[in-house]
């Protein structure tokens, strides 16, 4: 539910912040030296296959240098270090434009969910190559008739001897075109109410019967896909958590997702990052305009407030406390921050944001970033749905009516897919 084209960082179990005790300077020096030597340069103009190759090479080198999965358990390939080391790495990494987006779904969502709910065998098999970037993951939740209401999903998994047979369709699957594995939600029992008959599976994206078709968005890029499952066979040990426990698994992953998306820091060459907007104001001779200054100051304050809030969530996660519904605040505030940055860019540059000279790569990148902004209010659950969650679970407002709560899924009229 997030896009691998957006910059991502290692958030899981990290808690970078102003407060944790400082990391050993040797660790910071190691990170700085590694990044100076290995951070790849700009990738504009390279084709997708070449970009992927460079991203994988960087991730593997960073992993081998002990700089990926810094706070993840050593038993499953992590470094077993503390939030302070993670923070030191994040601070050093913020000086570079790293190609980590393609690993975001695995690092931010699938890996943390495996650590929470997977068996020892699943964690030992899947987490180390996920961290090293040898295997890329995607998240197979949304369907044409089940986006905000994921529990209405119709993709079916039917038990056949020792295996499960999957049929159905997913949509908006970020990064499926690169993925080796996916975390799939499928209906395994249509005779119980919708939230109870779902199971989460690990699916090998190279299995016979899996078809991935790209979807182009309004930036002109194709960050996500439709994925079709035609009699795809999964082994019994592909289940994550309990059979019928897929809703809990989904909530676990969505919680990680909201913190991960909300906590993504705009940095490096991202044209909507605060520093780059200040630069833009200087280049356009607008840095002394009091209205521009006021907006930039406001943007900075919101960016800092969100960063501190995310830090707190990560620190609590480190101490074993789930962010729960507060992940929705991070996600919502992150999306709103982006709109604020777009407004500020508009105030600074005006119509130049939408028309530019052929070959002006910086202006084009800005246009792509602006066209990509609406997606941030939808990906990972729309703003409206985050507000519902905040209202119901944090503010104690009345719940939305749930007429289908106790009705077996089979009796509901939902979705747009044929029953396979
Ligand atoms: C960039 C991007 C990447 C994505 N990546 C993935 C991915 O990797 N994997 C994946 O599984 N999915 C992914 N998604 C899908 C995403 O999670 C869904 O698009 C999202 O949950 C919304 O669902 P929907 O598109 O079906 O819209 P709908 O649920 O049909 O919503 C339509 C509108 O109705 C509103 N609405 C719906 N229900 C309510 C309600 N109860 N109260 C108030 N308003 C409501 C919504 O907020 C929205 O404005 C991605 C989406 C985007 C944009």
Coordinates of N, CA, C and O in Angstrom, one line a residue, residues 149 152 194-195 388 392 397-407 412:
X149 N -12.0 -1.1 2.6 CA -12.6 -2.2 3.3 C -11.9 -3.5 2.9 O -12.4 -4.3 2.2
X152 N -13.3 -7.1 2.8 CA -14.2 -7.6 1.8 C -13.5 -8.4 0.7 O -14.1 -8.7 -0.3
X194 N -16.8 -11.7 7.6 CA -15.7 -11.4 6.7 C -14.4 -11.3 7.4 O -13.4 -11.7 6.9
X195 N -14.3 -10.7 8.6 CA -13.0 -10.5 9.2 C -12.4 -11.8 9.8 O -11.2 -11.9 10.0
X388 N -11.1 8.2 10.4 CA -12.1 7.3 11.0 C -11.4 6.6 12.2 O -12.0 6.4 13.3
X392 N -12.4 6.9 16.0 CA -13.0 5.8 16.8 C -12.1 5.3 17.9 O -12.5 5.1 19.0
X397 N -14.9 8.4 19.5 CA -16.1 8.8 18.9 C -16.9 7.5 18.5 O -16.4 6.4 18.4
X398 N -18.2 7.7 18.2 CA -19.0 6.5 17.9 C -18.5 5.8 16.7 O -18.0 6.4 15.7
X399 N -18.7 4.5 16.6 CA -18.2 3.7 15.5 C -19.1 3.8 14.3 O -20.3 4.1 14.4
X400 N -18.5 3.6 13.1 CA -19.3 3.6 11.9 C -20.2 2.4 12.0 O -19.9 1.4 12.6
X401 N -21.4 2.5 11.4 CA -22.3 1.3 11.4 C -21.7 0.2 10.7 O -21.0 0.3 9.7
X402 N -21.8 -1.0 11.3 CA -21.2 -2.2 10.6 C -22.3 -3.3 10.4 O -22.5 -4.2 11.3
X403 N -23.1 -3.1 9.4 CA -24.2 -4.0 9.2 C -23.8 -5.4 8.8 O -24.6 -6.4 9.0
X404 N -22.5 -5.6 8.4 CA -22.1 -7.0 8.0 C -21.3 -7.7 9.0 O -20.8 -8.8 8.8
X405 N -21.3 -7.2 10.2 CA -20.4 -7.7 11.2 C -20.6 -9.2 11.5 O -19.6 -9.9 11.6
X406 N -21.8 -9.6 11.7 CA -22.0 -11.0 12.1 C -22.6 -11.9 11.0 O -23.1 -13.0 11.2
X407 N -22.5 -11.4 9.8 CA -23.1 -12.1 8.6 C -22.0 -12.9 8.0 O -20.9 -12.4 7.7
X412 N -22.9 -12.0 1.8 CA -22.8 -10.5 1.6 C -22.7 -10.3 0.1 O -22.2 -11.1 -0.7

